[in-house]
Amino acid sequence: MTAFDLGRKVFVAGHRGLVGSAVVRALHAQGARPPIVKGRNELDLADQAAVDDFFSNERPDYVFLCAAHVGGIQANASFPAEFIRNNLAIQTNVIHSAWKHGVSKLLFLGSSCIYPKFAAQPIREDALLTGALEATNEAYAIAKIAGLAMCQAYRRQYGFDAIVPMPTNLYGPGDNYDADGSHVVAGLIRRFVSAVQTGDREVVVWGTGTPLREFLYVDDLADALIHLMHHYESDEPINVGTGQELSIDELARRIAAACGFTGTVTFDASRPDGTPRKRLDTSKLDAMGWRARTDLDTGLRRTVAAYRQLLE
Ligand code: GFB
C-alpha cells in the first residue's frame, strides 16, 4: 500500500468545482500541506504539452483528478461532443503525465452513470459493462469508463497506483447553479429561492418526478476520497454513496421546505427523466469503515444557505 502522506505535495485538479473545492477544504481541515491548485487561465488541462510541463516542473506526489466537464441531464443531452472530447482530453493528459513524472498515487473521480441503465439494484461495481448505458449521458459515461480503463491499464502495465471511486449524485456548496446546465439539486434550489423572492406560487420540476436518486453531500464525498487515498489500492472501481434513495418528487418537496417555499410543485413530463433508478451498493466502502455523516435535510439546509450568500 502506497502511504498517503498529508505533508507531501498534493495536486487537486479542478479545485474550483463542486468536488475539487470540497477536497481542498477537507485537506485543510485535516492539517494537510496546502495543495497545488491551478486556475484554468494558468493551466489548461486539455492542453497536453502544458499539462506535461506542469508535472515536470511541480512534481506532485499525489493527484486528486476532480477536473471534468460536468453538467446535469439537459447539458449532457444537448452537448455530448463537448462532454466526450473535453473529458477524454483532460483525464488522458493528467493520468499520463502523472504516471510519467512519478506521482505516487492518483485518484480519478468516476460517476455512477457509468453503470448500465437497467442495472440490478443496488448497483455493484461488477455491473460495469454488463448492459446498455442511459442515452442522455452516454458520451460522458463513456469518457469516464475510458478513464477507468486507462487507470486499470497503467496499473497493470506500469504498476501505477491509480484508484477510481464512483460517486452517486452529488450536491453541496460550490455547485453550478446555471439554469439549464446544473444538476437537479442546484437547479431546484435556484428555482425555489427565486420563487420565494418574487412571490411566485408555482415551481415547475423537470420530468415525471418518479425517478429515484441517491444524493451525497459533497463534504462527505471529499472525506471518503481522502479515506480511499489512505486505505484503497485496487484496479477495481469503488462505489461511494449513502445507500438511501428518494424520488425526484420527494426531493423537490424537501428542497421546497429548505427554501421556505409553500406554493405548488408541478411536473413537466416533456423533459427527460433519465435513468429510472441508480442506487449504489456501497458494501465495499462500508467494509472499510466509512459512512456518510450528513443527512439530506441538513445538507440541503447548508446548501441553500450557501446559495443565498452567493446572491448577496
Ligand atoms: O441531476 P440530474 O440532471 O442528474 O437529474 P441525472 C436528476 C433527475 O432530476 C432527472 C430531474 O430525472 C431530472 O429530469 N430534474 C427535475 C431536474 N428538475 C430538474 C432540474 O431543474 N434540473 C435538473 N438537472 N434535473 C446526471 C448525468 O444524470 O447525473 C451526469 O447527466 C452525471 O452525467 C450526474 O452523471 C451524476 O442523475 O439524471
mmCIF file of C-alpha atoms and ligand atoms in Angstrom:
data_model
loop_
_atom_site.group_PDB
_atom_site.id
_atom_site.type_symbol
_atom_site.label_atom_id
_atom_site.label_comp_id
_atom_site.label_asym_id
_atom_site.label_seq_id
_atom_site.Cartn_x
_atom_site.Cartn_y
_atom_site.Cartn_z
ATOM 1 C CA MET A 1 0.000 0.000 0.000
ATOM 2 C CA THR A 2 1.397 3.427 -1.015
ATOM 3 C CA ALA A 3 1.135 5.575 2.137
ATOM 4 C CA PHE A 4 -0.780 8.811 1.538
ATOM 5 C CA ASP A 5 1.151 11.493 3.398
ATOM 6 C CA LEU A 6 -0.651 14.790 4.104
ATOM 7 C CA GLY A 7 2.717 16.511 4.481
ATOM 8 C CA ARG A 8 3.730 15.880 0.864
ATOM 9 C CA LYS A 9 2.775 17.640 -2.383
ATOM 10 C CA VAL A 10 -0.839 17.151 -3.451
ATOM 11 C CA PHE A 11 -2.274 18.458 -6.720
ATOM 12 C CA VAL A 12 -6.054 18.986 -6.754
ATOM 13 C CA ALA A 13 -7.132 19.241 -10.399
ATOM 14 C CA GLY A 14 -10.464 21.053 -10.631
ATOM 15 C CA HIS A 15 -10.206 22.961 -7.341
ATOM 16 C CA ARG A 16 -12.910 25.461 -8.328
ATOM 17 C CA GLY A 17 -15.515 22.772 -8.983
ATOM 18 C CA LEU A 18 -18.004 21.225 -6.556
ATOM 19 C CA VAL A 19 -15.797 18.233 -5.702
ATOM 20 C CA GLY A 20 -12.339 19.802 -6.026
ATOM 21 C CA SER A 21 -13.234 22.715 -3.739
ATOM 22 C CA ALA A 22 -14.563 20.255 -1.132
ATOM 23 C CA VAL A 23 -11.347 18.213 -1.354
ATOM 24 C CA VAL A 24 -9.304 21.388 -0.753
ATOM 25 C CA ARG A 25 -11.497 22.182 2.304
ATOM 26 C CA ALA A 26 -11.121 18.653 3.660
ATOM 27 C CA LEU A 27 -7.349 18.599 3.190
ATOM 28 C CA HIS A 28 -7.111 21.915 5.012
ATOM 29 C CA ALA A 29 -9.342 20.658 7.844
ATOM 30 C CA GLN A 30 -7.106 17.599 8.214
ATOM 31 C CA GLY A 31 -3.983 19.747 8.521
ATOM 32 C CA ALA A 32 -2.508 18.866 5.132
ATOM 33 C CA ARG A 33 0.112 20.973 3.422
ATOM 34 C CA PRO A 34 -1.757 23.440 1.145
ATOM 35 C CA PRO A 35 -2.340 21.606 -2.146
ATOM 36 C CA ILE A 36 -1.148 22.821 -5.533
ATOM 37 C CA VAL A 37 -4.078 24.321 -7.452
ATOM 38 C CA LYS A 38 -4.167 25.957 -10.878
ATOM 39 C CA GLY A 39 -6.907 28.105 -12.377
ATOM 40 C CA ARG A 40 -7.989 27.470 -15.968
ATOM 41 C CA ASN A 41 -6.172 30.620 -17.102
ATOM 42 C CA GLU A 42 -2.910 29.289 -15.626
ATOM 43 C CA LEU A 43 -3.159 25.670 -16.784
ATOM 44 C CA ASP A 44 -5.473 24.313 -19.481
ATOM 45 C CA LEU A 45 -5.816 20.639 -18.593
ATOM 46 C CA ALA A 46 -6.953 19.860 -22.151
ATOM 47 C CA ASP A 47 -3.549 21.070 -23.428
ATOM 48 C CA GLN A 48 -1.243 18.056 -23.391
ATOM 49 C CA ALA A 49 2.055 19.975 -23.587
ATOM 50 C CA ALA A 50 1.026 22.408 -20.838
ATOM 51 C CA VAL A 51 -0.034 19.568 -18.545
ATOM 52 C CA ASP A 52 3.220 17.722 -19.139
ATOM 53 C CA ASP A 53 5.266 20.848 -18.395
ATOM 54 C CA PHE A 54 3.290 21.385 -15.215
ATOM 55 C CA PHE A 55 4.005 17.862 -13.916
ATOM 56 C CA SER A 56 7.636 18.053 -14.978
ATOM 57 C CA ASN A 57 8.121 21.317 -13.061
ATOM 58 C CA GLU A 58 5.912 20.787 -10.000
ATOM 59 C CA ARG A 59 6.456 17.040 -9.418
ATOM 60 C CA PRO A 60 3.425 16.472 -7.163
ATOM 61 C CA ASP A 61 3.380 13.272 -5.088
ATOM 62 C CA TYR A 62 -0.388 12.765 -5.172
ATOM 63 C CA VAL A 63 -3.194 13.794 -7.514
ATOM 64 C CA PHE A 64 -6.938 14.187 -6.974
ATOM 65 C CA LEU A 65 -8.281 14.321 -10.537
ATOM 66 C CA CYS A 66 -11.600 16.089 -9.907
ATOM 67 C CA ALA A 67 -11.453 18.313 -13.008
ATOM 68 C CA ALA A 68 -14.121 17.353 -15.534
ATOM 69 C CA HIS A 69 -16.635 18.808 -17.948
ATOM 70 C CA VAL A 70 -19.839 18.117 -15.991
ATOM 71 C CA GLY A 71 -23.485 19.053 -16.060
ATOM 72 C CA GLY A 72 -26.989 17.836 -15.429
ATOM 73 C CA ILE A 73 -29.279 15.821 -17.653
ATOM 74 C CA GLN A 74 -30.085 18.708 -20.012
ATOM 75 C CA ALA A 75 -26.446 19.734 -20.577
ATOM 76 C CA ASN A 76 -25.363 16.121 -21.112
ATOM 77 C CA ALA A 77 -28.128 15.500 -23.637
ATOM 78 C CA SER A 78 -27.531 18.772 -25.531
ATOM 79 C CA PHE A 79 -23.713 18.881 -25.755
ATOM 80 C CA PRO A 80 -22.432 15.278 -25.973
ATOM 81 C CA ALA A 81 -19.484 16.240 -28.211
ATOM 82 C CA GLU A 82 -18.132 18.658 -25.604
ATOM 83 C CA PHE A 83 -18.648 16.140 -22.806
ATOM 84 C CA ILE A 84 -16.755 13.337 -24.537
ATOM 85 C CA ARG A 85 -13.988 15.463 -26.036
ATOM 86 C CA ASN A 86 -13.151 17.598 -23.015
ATOM 87 C CA ASN A 87 -13.273 14.750 -20.538
ATOM 88 C CA LEU A 88 -11.164 12.409 -22.651
ATOM 89 C CA ALA A 89 -8.588 15.177 -23.158
ATOM 90 C CA ILE A 90 -8.378 16.289 -19.507
ATOM 91 C CA GLN A 91 -8.212 12.835 -17.981
ATOM 92 C CA THR A 92 -5.827 11.380 -20.594
ATOM 93 C CA ASN A 93 -3.374 14.259 -20.172
ATOM 94 C CA VAL A 94 -3.438 14.242 -16.396
ATOM 95 C CA ILE A 95 -3.271 10.463 -15.885
ATOM 96 C CA HIS A 96 -0.442 10.018 -18.406
ATOM 97 C CA SER A 97 1.728 12.915 -17.182
ATOM 98 C CA ALA A 98 1.130 11.979 -13.536
ATOM 99 C CA TRP A 99 2.455 8.482 -14.222
ATOM 100 C CA LYS A 100 5.322 9.764 -16.408
ATOM 101 C CA HIS A 101 6.538 12.219 -13.777
ATOM 102 C CA GLY A 102 6.487 9.868 -10.825
ATOM 103 C CA VAL A 103 3.227 10.593 -8.977
ATOM 104 C CA SER A 104 2.883 8.016 -6.153
ATOM 105 C CA LYS A 105 -0.905 7.777 -6.228
ATOM 106 C CA LEU A 106 -3.692 9.280 -8.315
ATOM 107 C CA LEU A 107 -7.426 9.337 -7.676
ATOM 108 C CA PHE A 108 -9.623 9.642 -10.780
ATOM 109 C CA LEU A 109 -13.194 10.590 -9.984
ATOM 110 C CA GLY A 110 -15.742 8.449 -11.813
ATOM 111 C CA SER A 111 -19.536 8.677 -11.803
ATOM 112 C CA SER A 112 -22.432 6.312 -11.165
ATOM 113 C CA CYS A 113 -23.690 6.981 -14.713
ATOM 114 C CA ILE A 114 -21.036 4.512 -15.979
ATOM 115 C CA TYR A 115 -23.341 1.646 -14.931
ATOM 116 C CA PRO A 116 -25.989 0.187 -17.252
ATOM 117 C CA LYS A 117 -29.337 1.988 -17.364
ATOM 118 C CA PHE A 118 -31.173 -1.089 -16.099
ATOM 119 C CA ALA A 119 -28.523 -2.486 -13.742
ATOM 120 C CA ALA A 120 -29.758 -4.679 -10.873
ATOM 121 C CA GLN A 121 -30.281 -2.566 -7.723
ATOM 122 C CA PRO A 122 -28.399 -1.733 -5.624
ATOM 123 C CA ILE A 123 -25.652 -1.447 -8.239
ATOM 124 C CA ARG A 124 -22.477 -3.376 -7.518
ATOM 125 C CA GLU A 125 -19.154 -2.407 -9.055
ATOM 126 C CA ASP A 126 -19.151 -5.575 -11.177
ATOM 127 C CA ALA A 127 -22.261 -4.370 -13.065
ATOM 128 C CA LEU A 128 -19.919 -2.277 -15.226
ATOM 129 C CA LEU A 129 -20.223 -3.023 -18.964
ATOM 130 C CA THR A 130 -22.994 -5.596 -18.498
ATOM 131 C CA GLY A 131 -25.664 -3.601 -20.370
ATOM 132 C CA ALA A 132 -26.544 -0.520 -22.403
ATOM 133 C CA LEU A 133 -25.989 2.946 -20.906
ATOM 134 C CA GLU A 134 -28.577 5.671 -20.288
ATOM 135 C CA ALA A 135 -28.817 7.650 -23.550
ATOM 136 C CA THR A 136 -28.894 11.168 -22.041
ATOM 137 C CA ASN A 137 -25.374 10.837 -20.598
ATOM 138 C CA GLU A 138 -23.778 8.184 -22.777
ATOM 139 C CA ALA A 139 -20.934 10.410 -24.054
ATOM 140 C CA TYR A 140 -19.946 11.457 -20.519
ATOM 141 C CA ALA A 141 -20.236 7.895 -19.219
ATOM 142 C CA ILE A 142 -18.052 6.512 -22.000
ATOM 143 C CA ALA A 143 -15.368 9.114 -21.240
ATOM 144 C CA LYS A 144 -15.471 8.104 -17.566
ATOM 145 C CA ILE A 145 -15.310 4.401 -18.469
ATOM 146 C CA ALA A 146 -12.283 5.155 -20.688
ATOM 147 C CA GLY A 147 -10.631 6.927 -17.732
ATOM 148 C CA LEU A 148 -11.243 3.893 -15.533
ATOM 149 C CA ALA A 149 -9.842 1.582 -18.234
ATOM 150 C CA MET A 150 -6.783 3.831 -18.554
ATOM 151 C CA CYS A 151 -6.150 3.720 -14.793
ATOM 152 C CA GLN A 152 -6.503 -0.073 -14.859
ATOM 153 C CA ALA A 153 -4.150 -0.399 -17.840
ATOM 154 C CA TYR A 154 -1.499 1.857 -16.260
ATOM 155 C CA ARG A 155 -1.671 -0.157 -13.049
ATOM 156 C CA ARG A 156 -1.377 -3.452 -14.944
ATOM 157 C CA GLN A 157 1.432 -2.441 -17.309
ATOM 158 C CA TYR A 158 3.357 0.124 -15.249
ATOM 159 C CA GLY A 159 2.324 -0.588 -11.661
ATOM 160 C CA PHE A 160 0.843 2.931 -11.396
ATOM 161 C CA ASP A 161 -1.300 3.290 -8.265
ATOM 162 C CA ALA A 162 -4.454 4.887 -9.681
ATOM 163 C CA ILE A 163 -7.797 4.407 -7.920
ATOM 164 C CA VAL A 164 -11.291 5.172 -9.236
ATOM 165 C CA PRO A 165 -14.169 5.936 -6.833
ATOM 166 C CA MET A 166 -17.657 6.055 -8.374
ATOM 167 C CA PRO A 167 -19.777 8.606 -6.524
ATOM 168 C CA THR A 168 -23.538 8.781 -6.623
ATOM 169 C CA ASN A 169 -25.295 12.105 -7.456
ATOM 170 C CA LEU A 170 -23.664 14.948 -5.527
ATOM 171 C CA TYR A 171 -24.776 18.286 -4.112
ATOM 172 C CA GLY A 172 -23.496 20.960 -1.773
ATOM 173 C CA PRO A 173 -21.882 24.396 -1.538
ATOM 174 C CA GLY A 174 -19.872 25.335 -4.621
ATOM 175 C CA ASP A 175 -22.257 23.718 -7.115
ATOM 176 C CA ASN A 176 -23.025 25.136 -10.551
ATOM 177 C CA TYR A 177 -26.381 26.989 -10.483
ATOM 178 C CA ASP A 178 -26.708 27.536 -14.210
ATOM 179 C CA ALA A 179 -30.430 27.400 -15.108
ATOM 180 C CA ASP A 180 -30.062 24.796 -17.889
ATOM 181 C CA GLY A 181 -26.697 23.189 -17.154
ATOM 182 C CA SER A 182 -26.966 22.375 -13.451
ATOM 183 C CA HIS A 183 -27.809 19.114 -11.719
ATOM 184 C CA VAL A 184 -31.179 18.702 -10.074
ATOM 185 C CA VAL A 185 -30.423 19.934 -6.541
ATOM 186 C CA ALA A 186 -28.757 23.169 -7.679
ATOM 187 C CA GLY A 187 -31.381 23.725 -10.398
ATOM 188 C CA LEU A 188 -34.260 23.351 -7.944
ATOM 189 C CA ILE A 189 -32.644 25.447 -5.203
ATOM 190 C CA ARG A 190 -32.265 28.217 -7.739
ATOM 191 C CA ARG A 191 -35.922 27.994 -8.800
ATOM 192 C CA PHE A 192 -37.414 27.660 -5.305
ATOM 193 C CA VAL A 193 -35.314 30.519 -3.873
ATOM 194 C CA SER A 194 -36.254 32.685 -6.819
ATOM 195 C CA ALA A 195 -39.968 31.865 -6.383
ATOM 196 C CA VAL A 196 -39.781 32.806 -2.687
ATOM 197 C CA GLN A 197 -38.136 36.120 -3.612
ATOM 198 C CA THR A 198 -40.595 37.009 -6.374
ATOM 199 C CA GLY A 199 -43.700 35.619 -4.668
ATOM 200 C CA ASP A 200 -44.290 33.108 -7.472
ATOM 201 C CA ARG A 201 -46.726 30.408 -6.252
ATOM 202 C CA GLU A 202 -45.733 27.667 -8.703
ATOM 203 C CA VAL A 203 -42.428 25.920 -9.414
ATOM 204 C CA VAL A 204 -42.014 23.512 -12.316
ATOM 205 C CA VAL A 205 -39.825 20.417 -11.853
ATOM 206 C CA TRP A 206 -38.482 18.596 -14.908
ATOM 207 C CA GLY A 207 -39.668 15.090 -15.784
ATOM 208 C CA THR A 208 -42.335 12.963 -14.118
ATOM 209 C CA GLY A 209 -40.911 13.132 -10.582
ATOM 210 C CA THR A 210 -40.778 9.317 -10.397
ATOM 211 C CA PRO A 211 -37.033 8.635 -10.996
ATOM 212 C CA LEU A 212 -35.210 7.564 -7.875
ATOM 213 C CA ARG A 213 -31.852 9.098 -6.980
ATOM 214 C CA GLU A 214 -29.330 8.894 -4.158
ATOM 215 C CA PHE A 215 -27.646 12.141 -3.045
ATOM 216 C CA LEU A 216 -24.330 12.524 -1.254
ATOM 217 C CA TYR A 217 -23.261 15.782 0.393
ATOM 218 C CA VAL A 218 -20.017 16.866 -1.242
ATOM 219 C CA ASP A 219 -18.063 17.323 2.013
ATOM 220 C CA ASP A 220 -18.859 13.688 2.848
ATOM 221 C CA LEU A 221 -17.567 12.694 -0.581
ATOM 222 C CA ALA A 222 -14.313 14.620 -0.002
ATOM 223 C CA ASP A 223 -13.884 12.826 3.322
ATOM 224 C CA ALA A 224 -14.434 9.471 1.568
ATOM 225 C CA LEU A 225 -11.911 10.333 -1.154
ATOM 226 C CA ILE A 226 -9.195 11.107 1.401
ATOM 227 C CA HIS A 227 -10.086 7.899 3.252
ATOM 228 C CA LEU A 228 -9.651 5.978 -0.021
ATOM 229 C CA MET A 229 -6.314 7.671 -0.724
ATOM 230 C CA HIS A 230 -5.140 6.338 2.634
ATOM 231 C CA HIS A 231 -6.671 2.876 2.519
ATOM 232 C CA TYR A 232 -7.638 1.741 -1.003
ATOM 233 C CA GLU A 233 -5.336 0.256 -3.604
ATOM 234 C CA SER A 234 -7.001 -1.726 -6.379
ATOM 235 C CA ASP A 235 -7.789 -1.636 -10.079
ATOM 236 C CA GLU A 236 -11.469 -2.197 -9.280
ATOM 237 C CA PRO A 237 -13.725 0.853 -9.035
ATOM 238 C CA ILE A 238 -15.342 1.500 -5.649
ATOM 239 C CA ASN A 239 -18.809 2.997 -5.131
ATOM 240 C CA VAL A 240 -19.320 5.999 -2.835
ATOM 241 C CA GLY A 241 -22.852 6.790 -1.697
ATOM 242 C CA THR A 242 -25.312 6.800 1.169
ATOM 243 C CA GLY A 243 -27.343 3.727 0.221
ATOM 244 C CA GLN A 244 -30.525 5.846 0.565
ATOM 245 C CA GLU A 245 -32.673 6.923 -2.347
ATOM 246 C CA LEU A 246 -35.743 9.067 -2.827
ATOM 247 C CA SER A 247 -37.924 10.121 -5.755
ATOM 248 C CA ILE A 248 -37.390 13.443 -7.531
ATOM 249 C CA ASP A 249 -40.911 14.352 -6.383
ATOM 250 C CA GLU A 250 -39.902 13.838 -2.736
ATOM 251 C CA LEU A 251 -36.589 15.622 -3.306
ATOM 252 C CA ALA A 252 -38.413 18.634 -4.740
ATOM 253 C CA ARG A 253 -40.641 18.786 -1.638
ATOM 254 C CA ARG A 254 -37.612 18.602 0.678
ATOM 255 C CA ILE A 255 -35.861 21.389 -1.265
ATOM 256 C CA ALA A 256 -39.053 23.480 -1.246
ATOM 257 C CA ALA A 257 -39.178 23.118 2.556
ATOM 258 C CA ALA A 258 -35.472 24.014 2.910
ATOM 259 C CA CYS A 259 -36.103 27.155 0.840
ATOM 260 C CA GLY A 260 -39.319 28.112 2.647
ATOM 261 C CA PHE A 261 -41.467 27.708 -0.476
ATOM 262 C CA THR A 262 -45.120 26.956 0.317
ATOM 263 C CA GLY A 263 -46.677 27.112 -3.176
ATOM 264 C CA THR A 264 -47.420 24.358 -5.694
ATOM 265 C CA VAL A 265 -44.927 21.985 -7.304
ATOM 266 C CA THR A 266 -45.825 20.789 -10.816
ATOM 267 C CA PHE A 267 -44.037 18.414 -13.205
ATOM 268 C CA ASP A 268 -43.081 18.959 -16.841
ATOM 269 C CA ALA A 269 -43.165 15.440 -18.268
ATOM 270 C CA SER A 270 -41.900 16.683 -21.635
ATOM 271 C CA ARG A 271 -38.435 16.925 -20.028
ATOM 272 C CA PRO A 272 -36.357 13.712 -19.817
ATOM 273 C CA ASP A 273 -36.316 11.582 -16.656
ATOM 274 C CA GLY A 274 -33.011 9.854 -17.398
ATOM 275 C CA THR A 275 -32.154 6.634 -15.589
ATOM 276 C CA PRO A 276 -35.164 5.343 -13.611
ATOM 277 C CA ARG A 277 -33.040 4.337 -10.633
ATOM 278 C CA LYS A 278 -29.342 4.129 -9.711
ATOM 279 C CA ARG A 279 -28.841 3.253 -6.086
ATOM 280 C CA LEU A 280 -25.271 2.203 -5.377
ATOM 281 C CA ASP A 281 -24.233 -0.889 -3.453
ATOM 282 C CA THR A 282 -21.632 0.513 -1.046
ATOM 283 C CA SER A 283 -20.691 -2.791 0.650
ATOM 284 C CA LYS A 284 -17.042 -2.449 -0.335
ATOM 285 C CA LEU A 285 -16.707 1.012 1.180
ATOM 286 C CA ASP A 286 -18.821 0.030 4.219
ATOM 287 C CA ALA A 287 -16.366 -2.799 4.895
ATOM 288 C CA MET A 288 -13.573 -0.212 5.010
ATOM 289 C CA GLY A 289 -15.345 1.517 7.902
ATOM 290 C CA TRP A 290 -16.515 4.648 6.078
ATOM 291 C CA ARG A 291 -20.038 6.114 6.366
ATOM 292 C CA ALA A 292 -21.634 9.338 5.104
ATOM 293 C CA ARG A 293 -22.406 11.674 8.009
ATOM 294 C CA THR A 294 -24.671 14.383 6.597
ATOM 295 C CA ASP A 295 -28.372 13.566 6.268
ATOM 296 C CA LEU A 296 -30.186 15.042 3.284
ATOM 297 C CA ASP A 297 -32.178 17.721 5.118
ATOM 298 C CA THR A 298 -29.070 19.022 6.921
ATOM 299 C CA GLY A 299 -27.094 19.037 3.676
ATOM 300 C CA LEU A 300 -29.896 20.836 1.840
ATOM 301 C CA ARG A 301 -30.166 23.496 4.563
ATOM 302 C CA ARG A 302 -26.431 24.186 4.346
ATOM 303 C CA THR A 303 -26.502 24.272 0.556
ATOM 304 C CA VAL A 304 -29.456 26.680 0.456
ATOM 305 C CA ALA A 305 -27.663 28.946 2.970
ATOM 306 C CA ALA A 306 -24.504 28.909 0.822
ATOM 307 C CA TYR A 307 -26.565 29.710 -2.300
ATOM 308 C CA ARG A 308 -28.300 32.633 -0.570
ATOM 309 C CA GLN A 309 -24.873 34.007 0.412
ATOM 310 C CA LEU A 310 -23.847 33.906 -3.247
ATOM 311 C CA LEU A 311 -26.841 36.078 -4.100
ATOM 312 C CA GLU A 312 -25.990 38.750 -1.509
HETATM 313 O O1 GFB B 1 -29.329 15.900 -11.557
HETATM 314 P P1 GFB B 1 -29.707 15.381 -12.881
HETATM 315 O O2 GFB B 1 -29.504 16.269 -14.040
HETATM 316 O O3 GFB B 1 -28.881 14.028 -12.986
HETATM 317 O O4 GFB B 1 -31.264 14.975 -12.890
HETATM 318 P P2 GFB B 1 -29.053 12.568 -13.604
HETATM 319 C C1 GFB B 1 -31.794 14.077 -11.962
HETATM 320 C C2 GFB B 1 -33.289 13.970 -12.134
HETATM 321 O O5 GFB B 1 -33.897 15.191 -11.719
HETATM 322 C C3 GFB B 1 -33.766 13.734 -13.568
HETATM 323 C C4 GFB B 1 -34.833 15.645 -12.682
HETATM 324 O O6 GFB B 1 -34.835 12.818 -13.558
HETATM 325 C C5 GFB B 1 -34.253 15.114 -13.996
HETATM 326 O O7 GFB B 1 -35.258 15.065 -15.001
HETATM 327 N N1 GFB B 1 -34.959 17.106 -12.594
HETATM 328 C C6 GFB B 1 -36.071 17.773 -12.183
HETATM 329 C C7 GFB B 1 -34.037 18.038 -12.870
HETATM 330 N N2 GFB B 1 -35.895 19.091 -12.220
HETATM 331 C C8 GFB B 1 -34.622 19.287 -12.639
HETATM 332 C C9 GFB B 1 -33.842 20.461 -12.852
HETATM 333 O O8 GFB B 1 -34.267 21.599 -12.668
HETATM 334 N N3 GFB B 1 -32.558 20.275 -13.257
HETATM 335 C C10 GFB B 1 -32.034 19.024 -13.469
HETATM 336 N N4 GFB B 1 -30.757 18.900 -13.864
HETATM 337 N N5 GFB B 1 -32.767 17.898 -13.296
HETATM 338 C C11 GFB B 1 -26.698 13.135 -14.472
HETATM 339 C C12 GFB B 1 -25.879 12.869 -15.699
HETATM 340 O O9 GFB B 1 -27.889 12.498 -14.644
HETATM 341 O O10 GFB B 1 -26.112 12.582 -13.321
HETATM 342 C C13 GFB B 1 -24.485 13.218 -15.490
HETATM 343 O O11 GFB B 1 -26.463 13.511 -16.794
HETATM 344 C C14 GFB B 1 -23.917 12.837 -14.129
HETATM 345 O O12 GFB B 1 -23.763 12.584 -16.483
HETATM 346 C C15 GFB B 1 -24.890 13.059 -12.989
HETATM 347 O O13 GFB B 1 -23.539 11.502 -14.149
HETATM 348 C C16 GFB B 1 -24.451 12.457 -11.687
HETATM 349 O O14 GFB B 1 -28.874 11.655 -12.462
HETATM 350 O O15 GFB B 1 -30.268 12.347 -14.388
#
